[in-house]
Amino acid sequence: MDDEQDDYHRRGGLVRAQRVPGERRTEIARMGGLARRADPALPQATHEGPLHIGGAVIPSAVLNTPNKQRVLTQSGVMTSLGRARQAKGRQYYDGDVNLPAFLTAKNLKPFIPNELYVTSSQIEFRTKRGSRAFGYPAELLPKVCRVFIHADDAAVLTPMQKHVAKRARILLDGLADLGIIGLVDEATGYQEVRDKDELQQILAAYISPSLLPWTEKFPRDFFKEMFRVFGWSWPVRVDGTYPGPLGPRYAGKLIRQIIFDNLPPGVLEELDRLNPPNEKWQRKSRMTQLLTSGIGHPHVEKLVAVATTMFELSDNKGEFWRHYRRKFKKGPEQIEMEGL
């Protein structure tokens, strides 16, 4: 019946359009085109492309803002989470601003981190063709996924929300946990034109101008699980203290590969330049001493957490490398190392 009604309204619209004078139809079409054109003052996409993740295709773009804002279209984010293409409702809830409507359910609120209020503002921008579009910062997607996953783990989701949590798990598994910006750059082709100025901004954000006091960034479980997966003897002293990654000569090379090589492009190279090894391949400082506390350290900590999880899910090194390939999208030629 609905199809018959749709066909009826469609034919009625065609009849009415034929009755409108040609000049008036042209004017209506022109006004409609103007309505779809965006305000020239809005940021404009310089690069666009489809992001393929977890079976979903999300249109993405890089904007001409000073920070080269990466965005995912609103409709793409919604459909990737199994929701309607158009967000419904306002972006306000109980005085909290900057939340998309699909995050304003009361049962989700305990699982929304403060940082999500900062990164979830809707962005209006112009496409490369000049049309008006709406999107979200690319960093929003993994954060939203975690909200629904944590709520699902706590068994507080309604039946209508369960399918969103299922989609969130698929999406998050498909994302390189910290690589959403890199994925957008790859999808849009922007990675090919990133200039040296942007690289210098990344280095300034990650590398501290002076050595920071050493703080342990690699917890005991990280080494314990790594040694188990790779079949190495676990170096725990009789008194129960842990001496660090001593023993296998490949442990340091492995850490360099799975942690520091997954920082933004150029960071590891700069760390090597600032802290070169001597003839015995010993370095004056630990790599993490050169990282900034605000950005560099949190990124390493998250990478360590991701690697620890992959170790825990693996029974042997073959399984670990399969998890690694899927997570960080790196082929065998990049990760196979002697003795590993």
mmCIF file of C-alpha atoms in Angstrom:
data_model
loop_
_atom_site.group_PDB
_atom_site.id
_atom_site.type_symbol
_atom_site.label_atom_id
_atom_site.label_comp_id
_atom_site.label_asym_id
_atom_site.label_seq_id
_atom_site.Cartn_x
_atom_site.Cartn_y
_atom_site.Cartn_z
ATOM 1 C CA MET A 1 0.000 0.000 0.000
ATOM 2 C CA ASP A 2 2.841 2.362 0.856
ATOM 3 C CA ASP A 3 4.411 1.772 -2.565
ATOM 4 C CA GLU A 4 1.088 2.627 -4.237
ATOM 5 C CA GLN A 5 0.824 5.846 -2.228
ATOM 6 C CA ASP A 6 4.397 6.810 -3.058
ATOM 7 C CA ASP A 7 3.719 6.214 -6.749
ATOM 8 C CA TYR A 8 0.515 8.246 -6.514
ATOM 9 C CA HIS A 9 2.307 11.222 -4.928
ATOM 10 C CA ARG A 10 5.150 10.976 -7.432
ATOM 11 C CA ARG A 11 2.790 11.060 -10.408
ATOM 12 C CA GLY A 12 0.889 13.929 -8.801
ATOM 13 C CA GLY A 13 4.113 15.896 -8.435
ATOM 14 C CA LEU A 14 4.944 15.376 -12.090
ATOM 15 C CA VAL A 15 1.501 16.617 -13.153
ATOM 16 C CA ARG A 16 1.812 19.737 -10.995
ATOM 17 C CA ALA A 17 5.298 20.419 -12.357
ATOM 18 C CA GLN A 18 3.994 20.267 -15.930
ATOM 19 C CA ARG A 19 1.380 22.913 -15.078
ATOM 20 C CA VAL A 20 4.012 25.375 -13.804
ATOM 21 C CA PRO A 21 5.301 27.764 -16.500
ATOM 22 C CA GLY A 22 8.811 27.035 -17.762
ATOM 23 C CA GLU A 23 10.261 30.261 -16.368
ATOM 24 C CA ARG A 24 8.821 29.467 -12.933
ATOM 25 C CA ARG A 25 10.237 25.916 -12.987
ATOM 26 C CA THR A 26 13.651 27.356 -13.808
ATOM 27 C CA GLU A 27 13.364 29.817 -10.931
ATOM 28 C CA ILE A 28 12.307 27.086 -8.487
ATOM 29 C CA ALA A 29 15.229 24.937 -9.560
ATOM 30 C CA ARG A 30 17.622 27.863 -9.193
ATOM 31 C CA MET A 31 16.340 28.662 -5.679
ATOM 32 C CA GLY A 32 16.671 25.022 -4.699
ATOM 33 C CA GLY A 33 20.248 24.994 -5.928
ATOM 34 C CA LEU A 34 21.041 28.132 -3.941
ATOM 35 C CA ALA A 35 19.524 26.565 -0.835
ATOM 36 C CA ARG A 36 21.845 23.617 -1.205
ATOM 37 C CA ARG A 37 24.880 25.857 -1.662
ATOM 38 C CA ALA A 38 26.845 26.472 1.501
ATOM 39 C CA ASP A 39 27.865 29.752 3.086
ATOM 40 C CA PRO A 40 31.222 30.737 1.520
ATOM 41 C CA ALA A 41 32.485 31.526 5.026
ATOM 42 C CA LEU A 42 32.257 27.873 6.045
ATOM 43 C CA PRO A 43 35.357 25.665 5.920
ATOM 44 C CA GLN A 44 35.663 23.759 2.663
ATOM 45 C CA ALA A 45 36.789 20.235 1.901
ATOM 46 C CA THR A 46 40.105 20.095 0.064
ATOM 47 C CA HIS A 47 40.154 16.299 -0.140
ATOM 48 C CA GLU A 48 37.285 13.811 -0.109
ATOM 49 C CA GLY A 49 36.994 10.048 -0.243
ATOM 50 C CA PRO A 50 35.153 6.979 1.090
ATOM 51 C CA LEU A 51 36.412 5.361 4.284
ATOM 52 C CA HIS A 52 35.867 1.572 4.220
ATOM 53 C CA ILE A 53 35.684 0.178 7.730
ATOM 54 C CA GLY A 54 33.891 -2.784 9.285
ATOM 55 C CA GLY A 55 31.776 -3.361 6.189
ATOM 56 C CA ALA A 56 30.592 0.268 6.219
ATOM 57 C CA VAL A 57 31.455 3.014 3.749
ATOM 58 C CA ILE A 58 31.718 6.436 5.407
ATOM 59 C CA PRO A 59 32.307 9.559 3.289
ATOM 60 C CA SER A 60 35.217 11.519 4.751
ATOM 61 C CA ALA A 61 36.973 14.789 4.075
ATOM 62 C CA VAL A 62 39.902 16.984 5.049
ATOM 63 C CA LEU A 63 38.942 20.640 5.561
ATOM 64 C CA ASN A 64 40.945 23.777 4.840
ATOM 65 C CA THR A 65 41.030 24.766 8.523
ATOM 66 C CA PRO A 66 44.366 25.648 10.173
ATOM 67 C CA ASN A 67 44.491 22.191 11.806
ATOM 68 C CA LYS A 68 43.352 20.421 8.601
ATOM 69 C CA GLN A 69 40.251 19.076 10.351
ATOM 70 C CA ARG A 70 39.349 15.508 9.332
ATOM 71 C CA VAL A 71 35.614 14.870 9.276
ATOM 72 C CA LEU A 72 33.215 12.004 8.675
ATOM 73 C CA THR A 73 29.817 12.904 7.257
ATOM 74 C CA GLN A 74 26.944 12.829 9.695
ATOM 75 C CA SER A 75 24.909 10.427 7.576
ATOM 76 C CA GLY A 76 27.924 8.135 7.168
ATOM 77 C CA VAL A 77 28.508 7.929 10.918
ATOM 78 C CA MET A 78 24.822 7.265 11.543
ATOM 79 C CA THR A 79 24.492 4.473 8.989
ATOM 80 C CA SER A 80 27.783 2.867 10.067
ATOM 81 C CA LEU A 81 26.264 2.506 13.546
ATOM 82 C CA GLY A 82 23.087 1.019 12.131
ATOM 83 C CA ARG A 83 20.953 4.112 12.671
ATOM 84 C CA ALA A 84 18.891 6.346 10.401
ATOM 85 C CA ARG A 85 20.884 8.551 8.023
ATOM 86 C CA GLN A 86 19.619 11.775 9.598
ATOM 87 C CA ALA A 87 20.320 12.557 13.241
ATOM 88 C CA LYS A 88 17.155 13.362 15.122
ATOM 89 C CA GLY A 89 16.857 15.780 18.004
ATOM 90 C CA ARG A 90 19.048 18.572 19.252
ATOM 91 C CA GLN A 91 22.632 18.375 20.386
ATOM 92 C CA TYR A 92 21.776 19.245 24.004
ATOM 93 C CA TYR A 93 20.836 17.170 27.009
ATOM 94 C CA ASP A 94 20.450 18.241 30.660
ATOM 95 C CA GLY A 95 22.632 21.245 30.046
ATOM 96 C CA ASP A 96 25.383 19.222 28.342
ATOM 97 C CA VAL A 97 26.351 20.661 24.980
ATOM 98 C CA ASN A 98 28.076 19.187 21.952
ATOM 99 C CA LEU A 99 26.503 15.743 22.153
ATOM 100 C CA PRO A 100 24.878 14.180 19.116
ATOM 101 C CA ALA A 101 21.264 13.229 19.709
ATOM 102 C CA PHE A 102 22.027 9.503 19.578
ATOM 103 C CA LEU A 103 24.241 9.872 22.674
ATOM 104 C CA THR A 104 21.692 11.675 24.834
ATOM 105 C CA ALA A 105 19.912 8.605 26.215
ATOM 106 C CA LYS A 106 20.087 8.589 30.009
ATOM 107 C CA ASN A 107 21.476 5.062 30.198
ATOM 108 C CA LEU A 108 24.518 6.115 28.125
ATOM 109 C CA LYS A 109 25.475 9.146 30.157
ATOM 110 C CA PRO A 110 27.618 7.310 32.787
ATOM 111 C CA PHE A 111 29.786 5.950 29.966
ATOM 112 C CA ILE A 112 30.463 9.228 28.140
ATOM 113 C CA PRO A 113 33.957 10.606 28.943
ATOM 114 C CA ASN A 114 34.428 14.332 29.384
ATOM 115 C CA GLU A 115 36.617 14.507 26.272
ATOM 116 C CA LEU A 116 33.678 13.420 24.138
ATOM 117 C CA TYR A 117 31.879 16.675 24.896
ATOM 118 C CA VAL A 118 34.788 18.492 23.255
ATOM 119 C CA THR A 119 35.188 16.344 20.150
ATOM 120 C CA SER A 120 31.565 15.680 19.230
ATOM 121 C CA SER A 121 30.367 19.058 17.969
ATOM 122 C CA GLN A 122 28.616 18.870 14.626
ATOM 123 C CA ILE A 123 30.613 20.567 11.871
ATOM 124 C CA GLU A 124 28.998 22.361 8.957
ATOM 125 C CA PHE A 125 31.243 22.618 5.919
ATOM 126 C CA ARG A 126 31.324 22.956 2.150
ATOM 127 C CA THR A 127 32.064 20.010 -0.066
ATOM 128 C CA LYS A 128 34.580 20.399 -2.901
ATOM 129 C CA ARG A 129 31.624 21.198 -5.169
ATOM 130 C CA GLY A 130 30.411 23.890 -2.788
ATOM 131 C CA SER A 131 27.355 22.090 -1.397
ATOM 132 C CA ARG A 132 26.465 22.282 2.260
ATOM 133 C CA ALA A 133 27.313 19.224 4.357
ATOM 134 C CA PHE A 134 27.319 18.195 7.988
ATOM 135 C CA GLY A 135 29.891 16.020 9.693
ATOM 136 C CA TYR A 136 31.619 15.043 12.899
ATOM 137 C CA PRO A 137 35.319 15.110 13.795
ATOM 138 C CA ALA A 138 36.845 11.809 12.696
ATOM 139 C CA GLU A 139 38.041 11.183 16.261
ATOM 140 C CA LEU A 140 34.401 10.910 17.338
ATOM 141 C CA LEU A 141 33.770 7.472 15.821
ATOM 142 C CA PRO A 142 36.019 5.287 18.020
ATOM 143 C CA LYS A 143 34.907 7.222 21.121
ATOM 144 C CA VAL A 144 31.229 6.658 20.312
ATOM 145 C CA CYS A 145 31.912 2.978 19.698
ATOM 146 C CA ARG A 146 33.461 2.648 23.140
ATOM 147 C CA VAL A 147 30.455 4.316 24.790
ATOM 148 C CA PHE A 148 28.060 1.713 23.400
ATOM 149 C CA ILE A 149 30.466 -1.175 24.040
ATOM 150 C CA HIS A 150 30.999 -0.187 27.677
ATOM 151 C CA ALA A 151 27.267 0.294 28.172
ATOM 152 C CA ASP A 152 26.633 -3.108 26.611
ATOM 153 C CA ASP A 153 29.231 -4.738 28.870
ATOM 154 C CA ALA A 154 27.427 -3.172 31.830
ATOM 155 C CA ALA A 155 24.121 -4.687 30.578
ATOM 156 C CA VAL A 156 22.255 -1.362 30.568
ATOM 157 C CA LEU A 157 21.359 -1.103 26.879
ATOM 158 C CA THR A 158 17.788 -1.349 25.704
ATOM 159 C CA PRO A 159 16.849 -3.891 23.018
ATOM 160 C CA MET A 160 16.709 -1.015 20.499
ATOM 161 C CA GLN A 161 20.328 -0.091 21.331
ATOM 162 C CA LYS A 162 21.829 -3.576 21.226
ATOM 163 C CA HIS A 163 22.315 -3.562 17.462
ATOM 164 C CA VAL A 164 24.292 -0.304 17.759
ATOM 165 C CA ALA A 165 26.665 -1.964 20.235
ATOM 166 C CA LYS A 166 27.097 -4.869 17.815
ATOM 167 C CA ARG A 167 27.975 -2.483 15.002
ATOM 168 C CA ALA A 168 30.294 -0.557 17.355
ATOM 169 C CA ARG A 169 32.295 -3.697 18.091
ATOM 170 C CA ILE A 170 32.692 -4.406 14.374
ATOM 171 C CA LEU A 171 33.751 -0.839 13.635
ATOM 172 C CA LEU A 172 36.205 -0.631 16.511
ATOM 173 C CA ASP A 173 37.777 -3.930 15.529
ATOM 174 C CA GLY A 174 38.212 -2.592 12.013
ATOM 175 C CA LEU A 175 39.796 0.655 13.156
ATOM 176 C CA ALA A 176 43.483 0.964 13.803
ATOM 177 C CA ASP A 177 42.778 2.099 17.349
ATOM 178 C CA LEU A 178 44.711 5.323 17.077
ATOM 179 C CA GLY A 179 44.803 5.607 13.322
ATOM 180 C CA ILE A 180 41.480 7.190 12.389
ATOM 181 C CA ILE A 181 43.259 10.353 11.197
ATOM 182 C CA GLY A 182 45.645 8.298 9.075
ATOM 183 C CA LEU A 183 42.750 6.290 7.651
ATOM 184 C CA VAL A 184 40.951 9.486 6.608
ATOM 185 C CA ASP A 185 44.151 10.824 5.057
ATOM 186 C CA GLU A 186 44.512 7.603 3.087
ATOM 187 C CA ALA A 187 40.866 7.543 2.014
ATOM 188 C CA THR A 188 40.931 11.140 0.798
ATOM 189 C CA GLY A 189 44.411 11.070 -0.715
ATOM 190 C CA TYR A 190 45.540 13.821 1.639
ATOM 191 C CA GLN A 191 48.492 11.772 2.899
ATOM 192 C CA GLU A 192 50.245 12.408 -0.409
ATOM 193 C CA VAL A 193 50.237 16.170 0.026
ATOM 194 C CA ARG A 194 50.961 16.594 3.732
ATOM 195 C CA ASP A 195 53.699 19.176 3.773
ATOM 196 C CA LYS A 196 56.767 19.574 5.947
ATOM 197 C CA ASP A 197 55.088 22.234 8.067
ATOM 198 C CA GLU A 198 52.468 19.739 9.216
ATOM 199 C CA LEU A 199 55.162 17.184 10.019
ATOM 200 C CA GLN A 200 56.939 19.780 12.134
ATOM 201 C CA GLN A 201 53.684 20.455 13.992
ATOM 202 C CA ILE A 202 53.359 16.734 14.731
ATOM 203 C CA LEU A 203 56.928 16.561 15.999
ATOM 204 C CA ALA A 204 56.396 19.615 18.197
ATOM 205 C CA ALA A 205 53.294 18.021 19.678
ATOM 206 C CA TYR A 206 54.977 14.689 20.418
ATOM 207 C CA ILE A 207 58.589 15.367 21.305
ATOM 208 C CA SER A 208 59.582 17.271 24.418
ATOM 209 C CA PRO A 209 62.361 19.864 24.069
ATOM 210 C CA SER A 210 63.986 18.512 27.216
ATOM 211 C CA LEU A 211 64.180 15.083 28.739
ATOM 212 C CA LEU A 212 61.239 14.344 31.005
ATOM 213 C CA PRO A 213 61.717 12.416 34.247
ATOM 214 C CA TRP A 214 61.391 8.721 33.492
ATOM 215 C CA THR A 215 58.006 7.226 34.283
ATOM 216 C CA GLU A 216 57.191 3.582 33.608
ATOM 217 C CA LYS A 217 54.960 3.359 30.518
ATOM 218 C CA PHE A 218 55.190 -0.400 30.036
ATOM 219 C CA PRO A 219 53.322 -2.278 32.776
ATOM 220 C CA ARG A 220 54.285 -5.705 34.048
ATOM 221 C CA ASP A 221 51.418 -7.424 32.185
ATOM 222 C CA PHE A 222 52.707 -6.119 28.851
ATOM 223 C CA PHE A 223 56.077 -7.871 29.284
ATOM 224 C CA LYS A 224 54.612 -10.944 30.936
ATOM 225 C CA GLU A 225 52.195 -11.549 28.050
ATOM 226 C CA MET A 226 54.799 -10.687 25.402
ATOM 227 C CA PHE A 227 57.295 -13.174 26.846
ATOM 228 C CA ARG A 228 54.594 -15.867 27.059
ATOM 229 C CA VAL A 229 53.488 -15.407 23.435
ATOM 230 C CA PHE A 230 57.044 -15.459 22.079
ATOM 231 C CA GLY A 231 58.156 -18.348 24.293
ATOM 232 C CA TRP A 232 60.774 -16.426 26.254
ATOM 233 C CA SER A 233 61.690 -17.079 29.896
ATOM 234 C CA TRP A 234 59.926 -14.717 32.216
ATOM 235 C CA PRO A 235 62.633 -12.677 34.067
ATOM 236 C CA VAL A 236 61.164 -12.228 37.552
ATOM 237 C CA ARG A 237 63.536 -12.003 40.493
ATOM 238 C CA VAL A 238 63.176 -14.204 43.526
ATOM 239 C CA ASP A 239 61.886 -11.249 45.560
ATOM 240 C CA GLY A 240 59.106 -10.730 43.001
ATOM 241 C CA THR A 241 60.409 -7.476 41.504
ATOM 242 C CA TYR A 242 60.641 -7.071 37.766
ATOM 243 C CA PRO A 243 64.001 -6.011 36.265
ATOM 244 C CA GLY A 244 62.630 -4.871 32.906
ATOM 245 C CA PRO A 245 62.893 -6.329 29.402
ATOM 246 C CA LEU A 246 66.193 -8.133 29.943
ATOM 247 C CA GLY A 247 67.070 -11.374 28.235
ATOM 248 C CA PRO A 248 65.910 -11.818 24.615
ATOM 249 C CA ARG A 249 67.867 -9.480 22.406
ATOM 250 C CA TYR A 250 64.849 -9.071 20.151
ATOM 251 C CA ALA A 251 62.569 -7.667 22.872
ATOM 252 C CA GLY A 252 63.705 -4.086 22.277
ATOM 253 C CA LYS A 253 63.349 -4.465 18.523
ATOM 254 C CA LEU A 254 59.854 -5.870 18.978
ATOM 255 C CA ILE A 255 58.808 -2.969 21.216
ATOM 256 C CA ARG A 256 60.198 -0.500 18.703
ATOM 257 C CA GLN A 257 58.155 -2.172 15.928
ATOM 258 C CA ILE A 258 54.774 -2.562 17.649
ATOM 259 C CA ILE A 259 54.806 0.633 19.760
ATOM 260 C CA PHE A 260 57.071 3.422 18.543
ATOM 261 C CA ASP A 261 56.710 2.649 14.841
ATOM 262 C CA ASN A 262 52.950 3.221 15.198
ATOM 263 C CA LEU A 263 53.339 6.829 16.318
ATOM 264 C CA PRO A 264 52.595 9.441 13.607
ATOM 265 C CA PRO A 265 54.958 9.503 10.612
ATOM 266 C CA GLY A 266 58.259 11.165 11.400
ATOM 267 C CA VAL A 267 58.131 10.846 15.193
ATOM 268 C CA LEU A 268 60.283 7.701 15.479
ATOM 269 C CA GLU A 269 62.820 9.137 13.045
ATOM 270 C CA GLU A 270 63.093 12.282 15.165
ATOM 271 C CA LEU A 271 63.445 10.208 18.344
ATOM 272 C CA ASP A 272 66.312 8.321 16.721
ATOM 273 C CA ARG A 273 67.957 11.587 15.710
ATOM 274 C CA LEU A 274 67.700 13.048 19.214
ATOM 275 C CA ASN A 275 68.647 9.830 20.972
ATOM 276 C CA PRO A 276 70.967 7.835 18.647
ATOM 277 C CA PRO A 277 72.422 4.476 19.699
ATOM 278 C CA ASN A 278 76.152 4.124 20.349
ATOM 279 C CA GLU A 279 78.421 1.483 18.875
ATOM 280 C CA LYS A 280 76.932 -1.076 21.294
ATOM 281 C CA TRP A 281 73.391 -0.064 20.271
ATOM 282 C CA GLN A 282 72.765 1.489 23.654
ATOM 283 C CA ARG A 283 70.979 4.818 23.940
ATOM 284 C CA LYS A 284 71.640 7.630 26.360
ATOM 285 C CA SER A 285 67.963 7.986 27.297
ATOM 286 C CA ARG A 286 64.781 5.970 27.102
ATOM 287 C CA MET A 287 62.587 6.844 24.146
ATOM 288 C CA THR A 288 59.630 7.825 26.329
ATOM 289 C CA GLN A 289 61.770 10.436 28.097
ATOM 290 C CA LEU A 290 61.740 12.420 24.861
ATOM 291 C CA LEU A 291 57.953 12.407 24.485
ATOM 292 C CA THR A 292 55.632 15.147 25.649
ATOM 293 C CA SER A 293 53.418 14.408 28.635
ATOM 294 C CA GLY A 294 50.280 15.863 27.050
ATOM 295 C CA ILE A 295 50.248 13.970 23.730
ATOM 296 C CA GLY A 296 53.251 11.689 23.308
ATOM 297 C CA HIS A 297 52.907 9.760 26.573
ATOM 298 C CA PRO A 298 49.115 9.148 26.321
ATOM 299 C CA HIS A 299 49.555 7.875 22.763
ATOM 300 C CA VAL A 300 52.253 5.410 23.834
ATOM 301 C CA GLU A 301 50.152 4.271 26.792
ATOM 302 C CA LYS A 302 47.200 3.551 24.502
ATOM 303 C CA LEU A 303 49.410 1.675 22.050
ATOM 304 C CA VAL A 304 50.779 -0.406 24.931
ATOM 305 C CA ALA A 305 47.213 -1.168 26.059
ATOM 306 C CA VAL A 306 46.272 -2.258 22.520
ATOM 307 C CA ALA A 307 49.376 -4.453 22.208
ATOM 308 C CA THR A 308 48.759 -5.990 25.640
ATOM 309 C CA THR A 309 45.232 -6.933 24.588
ATOM 310 C CA MET A 310 46.524 -8.522 21.385
ATOM 311 C CA PHE A 311 49.075 -10.515 23.417
ATOM 312 C CA GLU A 312 46.337 -11.690 25.791
ATOM 313 C CA LEU A 313 44.212 -12.857 22.857
ATOM 314 C CA SER A 314 47.101 -14.811 21.309
ATOM 315 C CA ASP A 315 48.369 -18.297 22.123
ATOM 316 C CA ASN A 316 51.510 -17.927 20.032
ATOM 317 C CA LYS A 317 53.428 -15.397 17.952
ATOM 318 C CA GLY A 318 51.659 -16.421 14.749
ATOM 319 C CA GLU A 319 48.290 -15.442 16.232
ATOM 320 C CA PHE A 320 49.768 -12.215 17.567
ATOM 321 C CA TRP A 321 51.046 -11.157 14.138
ATOM 322 C CA ARG A 322 47.635 -11.906 12.624
ATOM 323 C CA HIS A 323 46.009 -9.613 15.186
ATOM 324 C CA TYR A 324 48.702 -7.027 14.507
ATOM 325 C CA ARG A 325 48.203 -7.112 10.738
ATOM 326 C CA ARG A 326 44.446 -6.673 11.088
ATOM 327 C CA LYS A 327 44.765 -3.867 13.641
ATOM 328 C CA PHE A 328 47.525 -1.766 12.136
ATOM 329 C CA LYS A 329 47.095 -2.672 8.467
ATOM 330 C CA LYS A 330 50.744 -3.585 7.974
ATOM 331 C CA GLY A 331 51.828 -6.403 5.710
ATOM 332 C CA PRO A 332 54.224 -9.256 6.504
ATOM 333 C CA GLU A 333 57.118 -7.514 4.831
ATOM 334 C CA GLN A 334 56.902 -4.792 7.473
ATOM 335 C CA ILE A 335 56.660 -6.898 10.588
ATOM 336 C CA GLU A 336 58.556 -10.136 10.040
ATOM 337 C CA MET A 337 61.858 -9.834 11.871
ATOM 338 C CA GLU A 338 64.730 -12.244 12.430
ATOM 339 C CA GLY A 339 64.033 -14.528 15.362
ATOM 340 C CA LEU A 340 60.420 -13.383 15.732
#
